[in-house]
Coordinates of N, CA, C and O in Angstrom, one line a residue:
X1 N 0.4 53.5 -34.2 CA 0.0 52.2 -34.3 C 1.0 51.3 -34.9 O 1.6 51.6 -35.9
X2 N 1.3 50.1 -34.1 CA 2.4 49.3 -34.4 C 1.9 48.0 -35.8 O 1.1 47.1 -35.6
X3 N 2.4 48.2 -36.8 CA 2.3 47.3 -38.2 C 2.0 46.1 -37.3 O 2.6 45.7 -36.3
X4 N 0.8 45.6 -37.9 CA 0.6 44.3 -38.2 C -0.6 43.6 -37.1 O -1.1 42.5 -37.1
X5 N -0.7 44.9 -35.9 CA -1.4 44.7 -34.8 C -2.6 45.3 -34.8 O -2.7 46.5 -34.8
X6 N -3.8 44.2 -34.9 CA -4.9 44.8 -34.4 C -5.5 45.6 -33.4 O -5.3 45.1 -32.3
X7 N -6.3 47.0 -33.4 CA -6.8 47.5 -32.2 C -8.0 47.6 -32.5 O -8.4 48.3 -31.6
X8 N -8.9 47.2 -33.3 CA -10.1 46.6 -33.1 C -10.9 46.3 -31.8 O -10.2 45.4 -31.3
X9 N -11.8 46.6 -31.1 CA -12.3 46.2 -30.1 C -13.2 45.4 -29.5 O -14.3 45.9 -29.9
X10 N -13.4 44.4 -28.9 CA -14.8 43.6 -29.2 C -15.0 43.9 -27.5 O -14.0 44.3 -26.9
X11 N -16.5 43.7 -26.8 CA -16.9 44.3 -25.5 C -17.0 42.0 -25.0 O -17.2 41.0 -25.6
X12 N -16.8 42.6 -23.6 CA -17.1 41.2 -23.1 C -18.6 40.9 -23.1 O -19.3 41.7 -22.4
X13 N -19.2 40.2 -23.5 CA -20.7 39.5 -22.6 C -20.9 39.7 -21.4 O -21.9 40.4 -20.9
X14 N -19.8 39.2 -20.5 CA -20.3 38.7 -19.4 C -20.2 40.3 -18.7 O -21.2 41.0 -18.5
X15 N -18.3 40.9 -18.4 CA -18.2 41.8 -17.6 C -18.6 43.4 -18.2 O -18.8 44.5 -17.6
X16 N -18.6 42.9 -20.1 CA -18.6 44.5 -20.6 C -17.5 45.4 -20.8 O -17.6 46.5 -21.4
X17 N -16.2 44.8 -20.4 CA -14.7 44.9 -20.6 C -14.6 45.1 -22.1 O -15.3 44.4 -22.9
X18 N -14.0 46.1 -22.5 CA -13.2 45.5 -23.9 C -12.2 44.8 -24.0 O -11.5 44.9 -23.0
X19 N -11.8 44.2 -24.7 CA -10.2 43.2 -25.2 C -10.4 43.6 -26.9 O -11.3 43.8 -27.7
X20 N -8.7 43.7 -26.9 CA -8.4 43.6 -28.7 C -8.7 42.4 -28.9 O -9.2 41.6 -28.2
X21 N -8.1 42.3 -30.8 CA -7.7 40.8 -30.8 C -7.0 39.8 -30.3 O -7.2 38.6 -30.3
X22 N -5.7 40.6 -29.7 CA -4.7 40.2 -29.5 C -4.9 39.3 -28.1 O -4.8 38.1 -27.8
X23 N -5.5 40.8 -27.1 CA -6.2 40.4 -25.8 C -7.0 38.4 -25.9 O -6.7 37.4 -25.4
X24 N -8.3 38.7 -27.1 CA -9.0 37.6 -27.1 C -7.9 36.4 -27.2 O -8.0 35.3 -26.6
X25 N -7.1 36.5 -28.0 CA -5.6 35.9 -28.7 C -5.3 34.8 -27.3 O -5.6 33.6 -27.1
X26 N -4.7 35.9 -26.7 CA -3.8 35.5 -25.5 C -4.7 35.0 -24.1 O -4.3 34.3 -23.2
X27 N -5.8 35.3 -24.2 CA -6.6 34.4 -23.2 C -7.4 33.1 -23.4 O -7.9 32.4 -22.6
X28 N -7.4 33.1 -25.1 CA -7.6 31.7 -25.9 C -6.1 30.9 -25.1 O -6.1 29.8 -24.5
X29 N -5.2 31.5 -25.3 CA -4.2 30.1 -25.5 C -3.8 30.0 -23.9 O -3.3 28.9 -23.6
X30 N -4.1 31.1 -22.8 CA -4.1 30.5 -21.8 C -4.9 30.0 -21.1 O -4.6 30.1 -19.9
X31 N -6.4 29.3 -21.4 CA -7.1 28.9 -21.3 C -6.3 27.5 -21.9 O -5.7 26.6 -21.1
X32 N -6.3 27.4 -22.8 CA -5.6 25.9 -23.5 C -4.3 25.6 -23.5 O -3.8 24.9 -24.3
X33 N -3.4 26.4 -22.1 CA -2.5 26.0 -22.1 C -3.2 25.3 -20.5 O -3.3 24.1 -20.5
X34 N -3.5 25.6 -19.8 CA -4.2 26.0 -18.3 C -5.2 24.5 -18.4 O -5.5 24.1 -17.3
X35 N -5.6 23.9 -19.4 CA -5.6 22.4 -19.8 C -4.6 21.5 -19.6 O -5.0 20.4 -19.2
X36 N -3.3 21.8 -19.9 CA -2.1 20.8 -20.4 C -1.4 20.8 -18.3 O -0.3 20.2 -18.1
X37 N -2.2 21.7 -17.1 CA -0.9 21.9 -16.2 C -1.8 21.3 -15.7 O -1.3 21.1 -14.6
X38 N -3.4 20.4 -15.6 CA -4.0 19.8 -14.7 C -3.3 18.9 -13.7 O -2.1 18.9 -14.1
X39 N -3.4 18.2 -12.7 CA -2.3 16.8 -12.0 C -3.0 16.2 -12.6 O -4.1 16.0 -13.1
X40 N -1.3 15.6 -12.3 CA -1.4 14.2 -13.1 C -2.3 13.3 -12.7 O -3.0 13.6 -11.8
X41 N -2.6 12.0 -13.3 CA -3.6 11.1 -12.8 C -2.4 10.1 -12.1 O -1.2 10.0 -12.1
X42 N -3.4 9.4 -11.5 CA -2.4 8.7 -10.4 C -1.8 7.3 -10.8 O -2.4 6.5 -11.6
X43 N -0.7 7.1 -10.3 CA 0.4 6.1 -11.3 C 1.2 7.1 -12.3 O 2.3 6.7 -12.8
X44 N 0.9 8.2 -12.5 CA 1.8 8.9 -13.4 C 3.0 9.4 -13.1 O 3.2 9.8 -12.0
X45 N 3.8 9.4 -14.0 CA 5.2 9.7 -13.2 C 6.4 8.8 -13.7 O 6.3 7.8 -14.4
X46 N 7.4 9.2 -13.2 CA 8.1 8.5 -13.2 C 8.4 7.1 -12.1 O 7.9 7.0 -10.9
X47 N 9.1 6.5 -12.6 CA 9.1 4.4 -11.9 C 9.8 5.2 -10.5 O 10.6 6.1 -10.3
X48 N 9.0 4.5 -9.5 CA 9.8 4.4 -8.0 C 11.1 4.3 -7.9 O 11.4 3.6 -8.8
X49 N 12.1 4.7 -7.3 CA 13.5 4.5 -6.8 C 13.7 3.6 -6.5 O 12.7 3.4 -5.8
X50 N 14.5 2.3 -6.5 CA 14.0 1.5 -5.2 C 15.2 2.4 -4.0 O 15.9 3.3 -4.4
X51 N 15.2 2.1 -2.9 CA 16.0 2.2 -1.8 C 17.3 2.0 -1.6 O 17.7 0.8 -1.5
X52 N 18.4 3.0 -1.3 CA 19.5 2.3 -1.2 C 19.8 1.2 0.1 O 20.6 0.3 -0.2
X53 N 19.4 1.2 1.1 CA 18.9 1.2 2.3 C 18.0 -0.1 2.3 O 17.9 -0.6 3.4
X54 N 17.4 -0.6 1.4 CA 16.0 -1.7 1.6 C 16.9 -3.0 1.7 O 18.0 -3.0 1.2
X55 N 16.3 -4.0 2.4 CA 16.9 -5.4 3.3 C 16.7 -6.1 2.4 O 16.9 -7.2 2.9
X56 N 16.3 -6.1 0.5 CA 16.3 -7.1 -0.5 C 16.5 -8.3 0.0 O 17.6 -8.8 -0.1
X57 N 15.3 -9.0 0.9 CA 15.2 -10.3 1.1 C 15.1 -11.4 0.0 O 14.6 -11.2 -1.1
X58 N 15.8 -12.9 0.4 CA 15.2 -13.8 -0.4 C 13.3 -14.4 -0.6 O 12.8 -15.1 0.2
X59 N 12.7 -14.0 -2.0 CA 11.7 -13.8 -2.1 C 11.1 -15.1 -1.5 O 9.8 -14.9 -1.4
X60 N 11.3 -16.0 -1.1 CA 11.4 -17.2 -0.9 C 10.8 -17.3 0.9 O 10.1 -18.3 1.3
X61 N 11.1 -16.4 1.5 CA 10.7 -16.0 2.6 C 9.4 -15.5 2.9 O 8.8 -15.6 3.9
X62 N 8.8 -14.8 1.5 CA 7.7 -14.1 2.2 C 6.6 -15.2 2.7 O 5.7 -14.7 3.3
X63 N 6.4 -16.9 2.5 CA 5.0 -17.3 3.2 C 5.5 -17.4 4.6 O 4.7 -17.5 5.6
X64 N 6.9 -17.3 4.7 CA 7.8 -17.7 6.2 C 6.9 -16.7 7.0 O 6.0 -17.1 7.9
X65 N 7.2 -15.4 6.8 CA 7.0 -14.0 7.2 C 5.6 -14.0 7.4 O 5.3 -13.6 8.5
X66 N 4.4 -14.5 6.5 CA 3.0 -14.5 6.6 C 2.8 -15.9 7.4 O 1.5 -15.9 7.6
X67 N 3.2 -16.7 7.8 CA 2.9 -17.7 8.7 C 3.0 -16.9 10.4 O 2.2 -16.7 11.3
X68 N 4.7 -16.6 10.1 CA 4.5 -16.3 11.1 C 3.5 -14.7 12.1 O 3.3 -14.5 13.3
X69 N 3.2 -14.0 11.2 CA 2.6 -13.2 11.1 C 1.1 -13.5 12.0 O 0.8 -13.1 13.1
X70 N 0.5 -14.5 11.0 CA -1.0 -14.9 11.3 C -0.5 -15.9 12.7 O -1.4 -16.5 13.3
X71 N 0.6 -15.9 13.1 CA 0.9 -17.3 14.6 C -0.1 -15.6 15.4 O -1.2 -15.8 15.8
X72 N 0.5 -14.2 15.3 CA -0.4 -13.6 16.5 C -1.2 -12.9 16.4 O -1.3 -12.1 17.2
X73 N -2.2 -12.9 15.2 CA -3.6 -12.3 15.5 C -4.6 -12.7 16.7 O -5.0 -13.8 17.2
X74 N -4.7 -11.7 16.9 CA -5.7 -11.5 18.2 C -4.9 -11.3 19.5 O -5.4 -11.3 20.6
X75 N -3.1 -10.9 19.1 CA -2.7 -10.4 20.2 C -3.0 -9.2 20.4 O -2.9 -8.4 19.5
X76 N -3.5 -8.6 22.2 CA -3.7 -7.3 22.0 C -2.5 -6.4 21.6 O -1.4 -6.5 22.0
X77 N -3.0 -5.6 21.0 CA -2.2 -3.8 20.7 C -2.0 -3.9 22.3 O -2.6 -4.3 23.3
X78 N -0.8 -3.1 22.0 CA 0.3 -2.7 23.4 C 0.7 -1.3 22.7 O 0.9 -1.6 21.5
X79 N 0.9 -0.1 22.8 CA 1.5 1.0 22.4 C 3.4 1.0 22.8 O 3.8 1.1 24.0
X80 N 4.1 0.7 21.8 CA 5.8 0.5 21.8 C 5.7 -1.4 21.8 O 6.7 -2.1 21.7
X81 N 4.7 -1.7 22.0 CA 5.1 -3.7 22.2 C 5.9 -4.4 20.5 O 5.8 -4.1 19.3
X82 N 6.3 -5.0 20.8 CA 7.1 -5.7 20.0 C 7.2 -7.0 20.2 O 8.1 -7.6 19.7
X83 N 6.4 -7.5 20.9 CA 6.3 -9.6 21.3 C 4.9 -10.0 21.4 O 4.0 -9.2 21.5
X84 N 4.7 -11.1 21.3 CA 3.5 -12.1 21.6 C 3.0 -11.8 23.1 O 1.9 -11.5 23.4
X85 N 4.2 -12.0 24.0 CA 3.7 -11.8 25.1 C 3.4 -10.2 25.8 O 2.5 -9.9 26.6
X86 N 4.2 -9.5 25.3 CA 3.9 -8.1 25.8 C 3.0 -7.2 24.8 O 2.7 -6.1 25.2
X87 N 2.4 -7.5 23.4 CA 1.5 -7.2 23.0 C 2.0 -6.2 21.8 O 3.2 -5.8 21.8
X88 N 1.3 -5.9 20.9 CA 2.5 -5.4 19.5 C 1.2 -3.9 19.3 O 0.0 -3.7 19.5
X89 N 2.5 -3.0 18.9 CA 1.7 -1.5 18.2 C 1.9 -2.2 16.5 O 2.0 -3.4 16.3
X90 N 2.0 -1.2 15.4 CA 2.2 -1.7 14.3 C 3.3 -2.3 13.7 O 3.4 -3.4 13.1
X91 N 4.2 -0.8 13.8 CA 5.6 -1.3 13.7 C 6.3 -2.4 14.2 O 7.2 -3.1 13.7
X92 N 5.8 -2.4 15.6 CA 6.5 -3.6 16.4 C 6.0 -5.1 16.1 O 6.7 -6.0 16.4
X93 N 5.1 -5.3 15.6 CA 4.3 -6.4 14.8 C 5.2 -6.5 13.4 O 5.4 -7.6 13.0
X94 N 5.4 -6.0 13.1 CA 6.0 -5.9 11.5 C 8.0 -6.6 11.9 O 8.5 -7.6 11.3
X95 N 8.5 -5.8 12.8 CA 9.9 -6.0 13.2 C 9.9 -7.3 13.9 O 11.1 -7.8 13.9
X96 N 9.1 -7.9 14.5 CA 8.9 -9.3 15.2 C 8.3 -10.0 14.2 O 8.5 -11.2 14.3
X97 N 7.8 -9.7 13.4 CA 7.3 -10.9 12.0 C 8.8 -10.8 11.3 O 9.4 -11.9 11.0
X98 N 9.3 -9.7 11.0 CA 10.3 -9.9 10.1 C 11.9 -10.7 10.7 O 12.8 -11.4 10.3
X99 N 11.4 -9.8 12.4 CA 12.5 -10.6 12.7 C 13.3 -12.5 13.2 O 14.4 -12.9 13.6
X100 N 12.0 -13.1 12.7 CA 11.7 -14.3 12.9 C 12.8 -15.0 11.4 O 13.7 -15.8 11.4
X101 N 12.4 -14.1 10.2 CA 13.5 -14.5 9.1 C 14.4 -14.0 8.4 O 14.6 -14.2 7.2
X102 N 15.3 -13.1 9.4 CA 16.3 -12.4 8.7 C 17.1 -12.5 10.6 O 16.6 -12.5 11.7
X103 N 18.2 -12.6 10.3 CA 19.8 -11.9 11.5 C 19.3 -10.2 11.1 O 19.5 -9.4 12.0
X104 N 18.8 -9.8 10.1 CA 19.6 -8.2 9.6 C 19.1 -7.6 10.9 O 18.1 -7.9 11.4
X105 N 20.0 -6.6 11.4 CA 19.5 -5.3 12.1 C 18.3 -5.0 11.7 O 18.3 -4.9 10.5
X106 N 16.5 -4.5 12.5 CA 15.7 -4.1 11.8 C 15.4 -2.9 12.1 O 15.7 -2.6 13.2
X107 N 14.9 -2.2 11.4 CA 14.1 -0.6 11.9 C 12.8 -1.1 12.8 O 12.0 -2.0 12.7
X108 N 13.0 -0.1 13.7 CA 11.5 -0.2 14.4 C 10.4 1.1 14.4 O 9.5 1.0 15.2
X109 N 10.4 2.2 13.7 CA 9.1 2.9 13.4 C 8.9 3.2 11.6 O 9.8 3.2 10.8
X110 N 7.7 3.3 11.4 CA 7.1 3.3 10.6 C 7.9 3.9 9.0 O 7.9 3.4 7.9
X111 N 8.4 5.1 9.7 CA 9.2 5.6 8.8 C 10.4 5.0 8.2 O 10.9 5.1 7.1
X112 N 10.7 4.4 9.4 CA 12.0 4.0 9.0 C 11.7 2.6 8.1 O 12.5 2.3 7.3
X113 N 10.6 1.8 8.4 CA 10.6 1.0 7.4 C 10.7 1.0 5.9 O 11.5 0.4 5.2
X114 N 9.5 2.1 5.6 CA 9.6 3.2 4.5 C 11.0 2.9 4.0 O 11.1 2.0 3.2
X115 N 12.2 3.6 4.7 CA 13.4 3.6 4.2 C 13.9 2.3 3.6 O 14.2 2.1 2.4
X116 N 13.9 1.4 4.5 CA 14.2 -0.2 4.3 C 13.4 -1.2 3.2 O 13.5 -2.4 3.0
X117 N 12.6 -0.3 2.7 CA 12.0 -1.0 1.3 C 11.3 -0.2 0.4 O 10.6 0.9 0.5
X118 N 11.6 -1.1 -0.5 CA 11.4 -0.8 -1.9 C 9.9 -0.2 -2.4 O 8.9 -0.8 -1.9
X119 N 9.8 1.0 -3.5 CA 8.3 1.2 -3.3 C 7.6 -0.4 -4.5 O 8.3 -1.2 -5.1
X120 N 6.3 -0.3 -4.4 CA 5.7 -1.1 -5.3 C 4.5 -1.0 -5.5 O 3.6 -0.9 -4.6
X121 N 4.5 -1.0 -6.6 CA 3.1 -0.6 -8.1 C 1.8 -1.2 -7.3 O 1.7 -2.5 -7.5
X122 N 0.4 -0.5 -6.3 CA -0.7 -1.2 -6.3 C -1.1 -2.3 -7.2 O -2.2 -2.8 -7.0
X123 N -0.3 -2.6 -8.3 CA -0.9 -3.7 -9.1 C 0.1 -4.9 -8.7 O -0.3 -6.0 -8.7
X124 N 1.6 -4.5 -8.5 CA 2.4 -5.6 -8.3 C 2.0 -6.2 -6.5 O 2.3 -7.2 -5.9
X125 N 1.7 -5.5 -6.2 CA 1.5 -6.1 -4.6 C 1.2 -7.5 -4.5 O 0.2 -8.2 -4.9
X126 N 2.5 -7.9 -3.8 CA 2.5 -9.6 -3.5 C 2.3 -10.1 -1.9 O 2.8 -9.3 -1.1
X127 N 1.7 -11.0 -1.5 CA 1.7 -11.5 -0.3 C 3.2 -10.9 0.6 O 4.1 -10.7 -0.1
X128 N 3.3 -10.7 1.5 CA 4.5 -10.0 2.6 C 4.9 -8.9 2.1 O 6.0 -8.3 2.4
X129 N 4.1 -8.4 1.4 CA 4.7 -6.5 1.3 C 3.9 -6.3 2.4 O 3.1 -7.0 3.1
X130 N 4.9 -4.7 2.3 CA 3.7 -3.5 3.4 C 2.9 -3.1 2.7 O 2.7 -3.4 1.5
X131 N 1.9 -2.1 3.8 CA 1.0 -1.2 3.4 C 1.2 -0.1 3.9 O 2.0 -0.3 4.8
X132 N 1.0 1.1 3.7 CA 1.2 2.1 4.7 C 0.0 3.0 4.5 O -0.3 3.3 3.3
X133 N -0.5 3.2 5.2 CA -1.4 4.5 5.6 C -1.0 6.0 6.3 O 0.0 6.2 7.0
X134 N -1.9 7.0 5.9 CA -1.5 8.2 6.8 C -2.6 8.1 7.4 O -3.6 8.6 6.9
X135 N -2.5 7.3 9.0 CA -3.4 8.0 10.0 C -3.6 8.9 10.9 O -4.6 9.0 11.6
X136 N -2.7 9.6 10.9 CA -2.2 10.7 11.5 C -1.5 11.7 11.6 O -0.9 12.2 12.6
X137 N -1.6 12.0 9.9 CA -1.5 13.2 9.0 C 0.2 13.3 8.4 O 0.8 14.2 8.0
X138 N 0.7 11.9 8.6 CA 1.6 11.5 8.0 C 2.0 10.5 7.3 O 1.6 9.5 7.8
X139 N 2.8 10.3 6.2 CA 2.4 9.4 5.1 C 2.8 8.2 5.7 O 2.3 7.2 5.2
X140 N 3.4 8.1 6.3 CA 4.4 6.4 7.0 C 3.7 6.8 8.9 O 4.3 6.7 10.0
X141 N 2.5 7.2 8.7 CA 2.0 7.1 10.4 C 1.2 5.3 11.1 O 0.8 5.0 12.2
X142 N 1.3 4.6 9.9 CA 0.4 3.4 9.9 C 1.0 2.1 9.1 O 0.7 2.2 7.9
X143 N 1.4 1.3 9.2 CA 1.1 0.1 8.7 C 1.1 -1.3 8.6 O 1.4 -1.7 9.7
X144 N 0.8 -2.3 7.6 CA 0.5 -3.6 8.3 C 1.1 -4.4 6.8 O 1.6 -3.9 5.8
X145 N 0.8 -5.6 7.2 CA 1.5 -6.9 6.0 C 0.6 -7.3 5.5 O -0.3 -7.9 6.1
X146 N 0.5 -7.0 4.1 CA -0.4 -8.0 2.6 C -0.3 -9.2 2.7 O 0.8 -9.7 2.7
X147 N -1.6 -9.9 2.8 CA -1.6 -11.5 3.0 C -2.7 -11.8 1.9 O -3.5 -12.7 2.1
X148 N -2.8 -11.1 0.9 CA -3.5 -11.6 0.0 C -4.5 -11.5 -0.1 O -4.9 -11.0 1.0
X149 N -5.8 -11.8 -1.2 CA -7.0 -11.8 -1.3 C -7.9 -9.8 -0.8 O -9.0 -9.5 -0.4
X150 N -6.9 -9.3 -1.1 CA -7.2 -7.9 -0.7 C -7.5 -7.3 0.8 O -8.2 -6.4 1.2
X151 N -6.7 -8.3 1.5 CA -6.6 -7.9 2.7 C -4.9 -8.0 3.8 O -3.9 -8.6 3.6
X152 N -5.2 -6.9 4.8 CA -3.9 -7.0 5.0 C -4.1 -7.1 7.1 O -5.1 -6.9 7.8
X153 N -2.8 -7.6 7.3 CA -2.6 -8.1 8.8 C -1.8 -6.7 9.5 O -0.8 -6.4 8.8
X154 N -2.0 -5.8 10.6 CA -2.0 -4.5 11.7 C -2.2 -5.0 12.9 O -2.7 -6.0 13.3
X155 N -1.9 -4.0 13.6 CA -2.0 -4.0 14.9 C -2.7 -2.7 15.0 O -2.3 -1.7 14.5
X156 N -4.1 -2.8 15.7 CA -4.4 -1.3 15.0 C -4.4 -0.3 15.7 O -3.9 0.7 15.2
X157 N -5.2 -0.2 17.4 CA -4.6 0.8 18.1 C -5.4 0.5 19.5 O -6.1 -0.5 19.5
X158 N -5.3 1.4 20.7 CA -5.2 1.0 22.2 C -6.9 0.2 21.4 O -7.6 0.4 20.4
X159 N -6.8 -1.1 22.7 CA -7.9 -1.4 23.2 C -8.2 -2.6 21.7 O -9.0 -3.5 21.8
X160 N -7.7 -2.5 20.9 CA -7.7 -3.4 19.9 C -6.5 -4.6 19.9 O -5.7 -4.9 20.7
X161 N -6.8 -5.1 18.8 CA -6.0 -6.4 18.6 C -5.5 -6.8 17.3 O -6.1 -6.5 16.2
X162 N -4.6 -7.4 17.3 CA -3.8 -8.0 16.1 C -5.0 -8.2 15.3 O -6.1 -8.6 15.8
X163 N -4.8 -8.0 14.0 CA -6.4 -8.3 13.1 C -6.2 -8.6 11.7 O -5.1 -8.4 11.3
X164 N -6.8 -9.0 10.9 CA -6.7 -9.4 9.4 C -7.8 -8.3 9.0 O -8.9 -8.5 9.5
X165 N -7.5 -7.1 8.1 CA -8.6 -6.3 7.3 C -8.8 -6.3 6.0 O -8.0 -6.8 5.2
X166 N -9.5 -6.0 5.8 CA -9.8 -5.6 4.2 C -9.1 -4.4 3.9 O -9.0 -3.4 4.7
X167 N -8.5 -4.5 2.5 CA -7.8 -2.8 2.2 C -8.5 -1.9 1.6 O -8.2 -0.7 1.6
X168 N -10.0 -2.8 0.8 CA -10.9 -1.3 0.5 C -12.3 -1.5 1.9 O -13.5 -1.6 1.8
X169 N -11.4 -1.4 3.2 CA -12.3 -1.3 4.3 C -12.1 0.5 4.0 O -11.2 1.2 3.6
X170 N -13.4 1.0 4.5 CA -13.8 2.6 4.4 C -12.7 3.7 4.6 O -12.2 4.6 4.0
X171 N -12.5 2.7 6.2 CA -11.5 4.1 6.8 C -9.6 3.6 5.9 O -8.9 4.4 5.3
X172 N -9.4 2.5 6.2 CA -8.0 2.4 5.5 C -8.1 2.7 4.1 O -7.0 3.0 3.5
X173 N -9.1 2.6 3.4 CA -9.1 3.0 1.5 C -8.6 4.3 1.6 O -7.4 4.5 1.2
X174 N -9.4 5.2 2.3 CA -9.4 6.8 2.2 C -7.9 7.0 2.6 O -7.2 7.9 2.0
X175 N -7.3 6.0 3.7 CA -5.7 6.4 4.0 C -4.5 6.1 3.2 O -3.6 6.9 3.1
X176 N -4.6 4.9 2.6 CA -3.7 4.2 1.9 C -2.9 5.4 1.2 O -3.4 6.4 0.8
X177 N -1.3 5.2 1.2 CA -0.5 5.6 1.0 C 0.3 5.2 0.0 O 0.5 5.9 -1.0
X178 N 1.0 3.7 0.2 CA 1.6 3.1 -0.8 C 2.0 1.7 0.1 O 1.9 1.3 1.2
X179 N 2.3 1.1 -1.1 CA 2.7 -0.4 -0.5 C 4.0 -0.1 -1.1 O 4.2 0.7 -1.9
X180 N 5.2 -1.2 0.0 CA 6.7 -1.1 0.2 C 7.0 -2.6 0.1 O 6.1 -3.4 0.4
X181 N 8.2 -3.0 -0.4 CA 8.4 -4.4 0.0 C 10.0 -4.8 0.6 O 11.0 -4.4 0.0
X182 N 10.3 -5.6 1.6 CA 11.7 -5.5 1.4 C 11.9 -7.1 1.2 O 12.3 -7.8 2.1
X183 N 11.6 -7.5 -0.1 CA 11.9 -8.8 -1.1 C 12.3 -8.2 -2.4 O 11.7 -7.4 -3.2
X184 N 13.6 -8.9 -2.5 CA 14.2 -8.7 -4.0 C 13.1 -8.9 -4.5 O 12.9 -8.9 -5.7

């Protein structure tokens, strides 16, 4: 018997097992360490990146960007459209809003917008950010432009139309992903 080590035995309640002290010991503290590895709560973490890659617009732009935005609600969804007249998917609604106030080269899918801006804090969210949703089982599968008052402007899909939503609407709450912005 090794000095200093209990072999004492106590029987489990539940299974009827024996454990030493040492046993009860070491399942006490992994129980209370098995506390400290829960996930995290959300916001936790370290601060966003911003993008090497993001189009840091002049902030000054964003009601430009939301004017022209609301010029095409109610155009229909087109799948790949990018104009007023040929009819906008999401992305292409977003690259024709933005491209109204910037020369810059723009990205045109989802993801790639992602790349081109900056993440931003659900609490900083300002009028002309994104939104992004995963509707289809990918985190940058969805998104539309923040116009304030808790609602945001999409193109949403066949047979629909340019639209103004709510962001704690049922189906977009459950998707939401993160908001992006590409304004200094």
């Amino acid at each position: 018997m090794k000095a200093g080590v209990s072999t004492s035995l106590a029987v489990s309640p539940v299974t009827g097992a024996r454990f030493s002290r040492r046993d009860w010991g070491l399942l006490a503290a992994a129980v209370l360490l098995a506390g400290c590895s829960s996930a995290p709560r959300k916001g936790a973490g370290p601060a966003p990146v911003p993008s090497p890659q993001a189009l840091n617009l002049d902030g000054e732009l964003r009601e430009a960007l939301l004017a022209r935005t609301m010029l095409v609600v109610n155009t229909p969804y087109t799948y790949g459209g990018n104009s007023p007249e040929g009819g906008f998917d999401c992305s292409g609604l977003i690259q024709w809003a933005v491209g109204g106030i910037t020369e810059n080269r723009l990205p045109r899918t989802t993801a790639q917008w992602a790349q081109f801006s900056n993440p931003v804090g659900s609490r900083s969210l300002q009028r002309g950010d994104f939104v992004f949703f995963n509707t289809l089982g990918a985190r940058y599968s969805h998104m539309g432009i923040f116009v304030g008052n808790g609602q945001f402007v999409h193109a949403p899909s066949s047979g629909g139309t340019v639209q103004r939503v709510r962001m704690d609407n049922t189906y977009f709450a459950k998707r939401f992903t993160e908001a992006r912005s590409i304004f200094a």
